[in-house]
Structure formats: structure tokens, C-alpha cells
Amino acid sequence: MPLWASTARGGPLLPSITIYSTGPACQPCKAVYRWLDKHGFKGAYSIVISPDNPELAAELKAQGFLQSPVVEIDGLRFGGFDTKELLRILGVEPNFIP
């Protein structure tokens, strides 16, 4: 069972999800948003536009992220729209749709 699926109180414990995007024209970013929405995480993520924050953009580049989006889930970062990483980190079954 994924960590976010239940807590000691019986309610959902959603992961911290941040998507670092280059802006509204980023198609891979939109694909990540749609995937998260479809898999039960609608409204559970925040979007940061990295060009609006030069320090953040420099930090991501220094860490080797040269494509958008950069997805951060509970402190783990990966680049691009990578469904295998989303499934692995979130612990979602491939056919799970709430």
C-alpha cells in the first residue's frame, strides 16, 4: 500500500508534489498535470514557473535538469514526463484510477 493511501487516523496522507515548469506552453508539463489528475492527485500538487525565479532555474540546471518539467515528490526529483518514475515514487498501480 502506498504511503499516501492511509494514515493512523484513517485519512489520506498525500505526498508533497511540486512541478517546476517553464510556463503554460510546456506540453510535457501539461501531460504530468493530466496524469496526476487522472490518478487521484488532482489539486494535490503545486506548480512553480522556474523562469520567474532565476535562482531556482540555476539550481535545477546545476543539478543536471535541462528539460521541463522537473517533478519533485517528497524531496525526490526527476526530469520530464516519466510515467515509470511517477508510478514508482507514488506507489500507484498502473491501472489504478480512483
Coordinates of N, CA and C in Angstrom, one line a residue:
M1 N 0.8 -1.2 0.0 CA 0.0 0.0 0.0 C 0.9 1.2 0.0
P2 N 0.6 2.2 -0.9 CA 1.4 3.4 -0.9 C 1.3 4.2 0.4
L3 N 2.4 4.9 0.7 CA 2.4 5.7 2.0 C 1.2 6.7 2.0
W4 N 0.9 7.3 0.9 CA -0.2 8.3 0.9 C -1.6 7.7 1.1
A5 N -1.7 6.4 0.9 CA -3.1 5.8 0.9 C -3.8 5.9 2.2
S6 N -3.1 5.8 3.4 CA -3.8 5.9 4.6 C -2.9 6.4 5.7
T7 N -3.5 6.8 6.8 CA -2.7 7.3 7.9 C -3.2 6.6 9.2
A8 N -2.6 6.8 10.3 CA -3.1 6.2 11.6 C -4.5 6.7 11.9
R9 N -4.9 7.9 11.4 CA -6.2 8.4 11.6 C -7.2 7.9 10.6
G10 N -6.7 7.2 9.6 CA -7.6 6.6 8.6 C -7.9 7.5 7.4
G11 N -7.3 8.7 7.4 CA -7.5 9.6 6.3 C -6.3 9.6 5.3
P12 N -6.5 10.2 4.2 CA -5.4 10.2 3.2 C -4.2 11.0 3.6
L13 N -3.1 10.6 3.3 CA -1.8 11.3 3.5 C -1.2 11.5 2.2
L14 N -1.4 12.6 1.5 CA -0.9 12.9 0.2 C 0.5 13.3 0.2
P15 N 1.3 12.9 -0.8 CA 2.7 13.3 -0.8 C 2.8 14.8 -1.2
S16 N 3.9 15.4 -0.9 CA 4.2 16.7 -1.4 C 4.7 16.6 -2.8
I17 N 4.0 17.3 -3.7 CA 4.3 17.2 -5.1 C 4.4 18.6 -5.7
T18 N 5.6 18.9 -6.3 CA 5.8 20.2 -6.9 C 6.3 19.9 -8.3
I19 N 5.7 20.7 -9.3 CA 6.1 20.6 -10.7 C 6.8 21.9 -11.0
Y20 N 8.0 21.8 -11.4 CA 8.8 23.0 -11.9 C 8.6 23.1 -13.4
S21 N 8.0 24.1 -13.9 CA 7.6 24.2 -15.3 C 8.3 25.5 -15.9
T22 N 8.4 25.4 -17.2 CA 8.9 26.6 -17.9 C 7.7 27.6 -18.3
G23 N 6.5 27.1 -18.1 CA 5.4 28.0 -18.4 C 4.2 27.3 -19.0
P24 N 3.1 28.0 -19.3 CA 1.9 27.4 -19.8 C 2.1 26.7 -21.2
A25 N 3.1 27.0 -22.0 CA 3.3 26.3 -23.3 C 4.0 25.0 -23.2
C26 N 4.4 24.6 -22.0 CA 5.2 23.3 -21.8 C 4.2 22.1 -21.9
Q27 N 4.3 21.4 -23.0 CA 3.4 20.3 -23.2 C 3.7 19.1 -22.3
P28 N 5.0 18.7 -22.1 CA 5.3 17.7 -21.1 C 4.8 18.0 -19.7
C29 N 4.8 19.3 -19.3 CA 4.2 19.7 -18.0 C 2.8 19.4 -18.0
K30 N 2.0 19.8 -19.0 CA 0.6 19.5 -19.1 C 0.3 18.0 -19.0
A31 N 1.2 17.2 -19.6 CA 1.0 15.8 -19.5 C 1.1 15.3 -18.1
V32 N 2.1 15.8 -17.3 CA 2.2 15.5 -15.9 C 1.0 15.9 -15.2
Y33 N 0.5 17.1 -15.4 CA -0.7 17.5 -14.7 C -1.9 16.6 -14.9
R34 N -2.1 16.2 -16.2 CA -3.2 15.3 -16.6 C -3.0 14.0 -15.9
W35 N -1.8 13.4 -15.9 CA -1.5 12.1 -15.4 C -1.9 12.2 -13.9
L36 N -1.4 13.2 -13.2 CA -1.6 13.3 -11.7 C -3.1 13.4 -11.4
D37 N -3.8 14.2 -12.2 CA -5.3 14.4 -12.1 C -6.0 13.0 -12.3
K38 N -5.6 12.3 -13.3 CA -6.2 11.0 -13.6 C -6.0 10.0 -12.5
H39 N -4.9 10.1 -11.8 CA -4.5 9.1 -10.8 C -4.8 9.5 -9.4
G40 N -5.7 10.4 -9.2 CA -6.2 10.7 -7.9 C -5.4 11.8 -7.1
F41 N -4.6 12.6 -7.9 CA -3.8 13.7 -7.2 C -4.2 15.0 -7.7
K42 N -5.5 15.2 -8.2 CA -5.9 16.5 -8.6 C -6.0 17.4 -7.4
G43 N -5.3 18.6 -7.6 CA -5.3 19.6 -6.6 C -4.3 19.3 -5.5
A44 N -3.5 18.2 -5.6 CA -2.6 17.8 -4.6 C -1.1 18.2 -4.9
Y45 N -1.0 19.0 -6.0 CA 0.4 19.4 -6.4 C 0.4 20.9 -6.6
S46 N 1.6 21.4 -6.5 CA 1.8 22.9 -6.8 C 2.7 23.0 -8.0
I47 N 2.5 24.1 -8.7 CA 3.2 24.4 -9.9 C 4.1 25.6 -9.7
V48 N 5.4 25.5 -10.0 CA 6.3 26.7 -9.9 C 6.8 26.9 -11.3
I49 N 6.7 28.2 -11.7 CA 7.2 28.6 -13.0 C 8.7 29.0 -12.8
S50 N 9.6 28.1 -13.2 CA 11.0 28.4 -12.9 C 11.6 29.6 -13.6
P51 N 11.2 30.0 -14.8 CA 11.8 31.2 -15.3 C 11.5 32.5 -14.5
D52 N 10.4 32.4 -13.7 CA 10.1 33.5 -12.8 C 11.1 33.6 -11.6
N53 N 11.9 32.6 -11.4 CA 12.8 32.5 -10.3 C 14.2 32.1 -10.8
P54 N 15.0 33.1 -11.2 CA 16.3 32.8 -11.7 C 17.2 31.9 -10.8
E55 N 17.1 32.1 -9.5 CA 17.9 31.3 -8.6 C 17.5 29.8 -8.6
L56 N 16.2 29.6 -8.7 CA 15.7 28.2 -8.8 C 16.1 27.6 -10.1
A57 N 15.9 28.4 -11.2 CA 16.3 27.9 -12.5 C 17.8 27.5 -12.5
A58 N 18.6 28.3 -11.9 CA 20.1 28.0 -11.8 C 20.3 26.7 -11.0
E59 N 19.6 26.6 -9.9 CA 19.7 25.4 -9.0 C 19.4 24.1 -9.8
L60 N 18.3 24.2 -10.5 CA 17.8 23.0 -11.2 C 18.9 22.6 -12.3
K61 N 19.4 23.7 -13.0 CA 20.4 23.4 -14.0 C 21.6 22.8 -13.4
A62 N 22.1 23.4 -12.3 CA 23.3 22.9 -11.6 C 23.1 21.4 -11.2
Q63 N 21.9 21.0 -10.9 CA 21.6 19.6 -10.5 C 21.5 18.7 -11.7
G64 N 21.6 19.3 -12.9 CA 21.6 18.5 -14.1 C 20.2 18.4 -14.8
F65 N 19.3 19.2 -14.4 CA 18.0 19.1 -15.0 C 17.9 20.2 -16.1
L66 N 17.9 19.7 -17.4 CA 18.0 20.5 -18.5 C 16.7 20.5 -19.3
Q67 N 15.7 19.8 -18.8 CA 14.4 19.8 -19.5 C 13.3 20.1 -18.5
S68 N 12.1 20.4 -19.1 CA 11.0 20.7 -18.3 C 9.9 19.7 -18.6
P69 N 9.2 19.3 -17.6 CA 9.2 19.7 -16.2 C 10.2 19.0 -15.3
V70 N 10.5 19.5 -14.2 CA 11.2 18.8 -13.1 C 10.1 18.5 -12.1
V71 N 9.9 17.3 -11.8 CA 8.9 16.9 -10.8 C 9.6 16.5 -9.5
E72 N 9.1 17.0 -8.4 CA 9.6 16.7 -7.1 C 8.5 16.1 -6.2
I73 N 8.7 14.9 -5.8 CA 7.7 14.2 -4.9 C 8.4 13.9 -3.6
D74 N 8.0 14.4 -2.5 CA 8.6 14.2 -1.2 C 10.1 14.3 -1.2
G75 N 10.6 15.3 -1.9 CA 12.0 15.6 -2.0 C 12.8 14.8 -3.1
L76 N 12.2 13.9 -3.8 CA 12.8 13.2 -4.9 C 12.5 13.9 -6.2
R77 N 13.5 14.2 -7.0 CA 13.3 14.9 -8.2 C 13.7 14.1 -9.4
F78 N 12.9 14.3 -10.5 CA 13.3 13.7 -11.8 C 12.8 14.6 -12.9
G79 N 13.4 14.5 -14.1 CA 13.0 15.4 -15.2 C 12.1 14.7 -16.2
G80 N 11.3 15.5 -16.8 CA 10.4 15.1 -17.9 C 9.1 14.4 -17.4
F81 N 8.3 14.0 -18.4 CA 7.1 13.3 -18.1 C 7.5 11.8 -18.2
D82 N 7.7 11.2 -17.0 CA 8.2 9.8 -16.9 C 7.2 9.0 -16.1
T83 N 6.3 8.3 -16.7 CA 5.3 7.6 -16.0 C 5.8 6.5 -15.1
K84 N 6.9 5.9 -15.5 CA 7.5 4.8 -14.7 C 8.0 5.4 -13.4
E85 N 8.6 6.6 -13.4 CA 9.0 7.2 -12.1 C 7.8 7.7 -11.3
L86 N 6.8 8.2 -11.9 CA 5.6 8.6 -11.2 C 5.0 7.4 -10.5
L87 N 4.9 6.3 -11.3 CA 4.3 5.1 -10.7 C 5.2 4.5 -9.5
R88 N 6.5 4.5 -9.7 CA 7.4 4.0 -8.7 C 7.4 4.9 -7.4
I89 N 7.5 6.2 -7.6 CA 7.6 7.0 -6.4 C 6.2 7.1 -5.7
L90 N 5.2 7.2 -6.4 CA 3.9 7.4 -5.8 C 3.3 6.0 -5.4
G91 N 3.8 4.9 -5.8 CA 3.3 3.6 -5.4 C 1.9 3.3 -6.0
V92 N 1.6 3.9 -7.1 CA 0.3 3.7 -7.8 C 0.4 2.5 -8.7
E93 N -0.6 1.7 -8.6 CA -0.7 0.6 -9.6 C -1.0 1.1 -11.0
P94 N -0.4 0.6 -12.0 CA -0.5 1.1 -13.3 C -2.0 1.3 -13.8
N95 N -2.9 0.4 -13.4 CA -4.3 0.5 -13.8 C -5.2 1.2 -12.7
F96 N -4.6 1.8 -11.7 CA -5.3 2.4 -10.6 C -5.9 3.7 -11.0
I97 N -7.2 3.9 -11.0 CA -7.8 5.2 -11.2 C -8.9 5.3 -10.2
P98 N -8.8 6.2 -9.2 CA -9.9 6.3 -8.2 C -11.2 6.7 -8.7

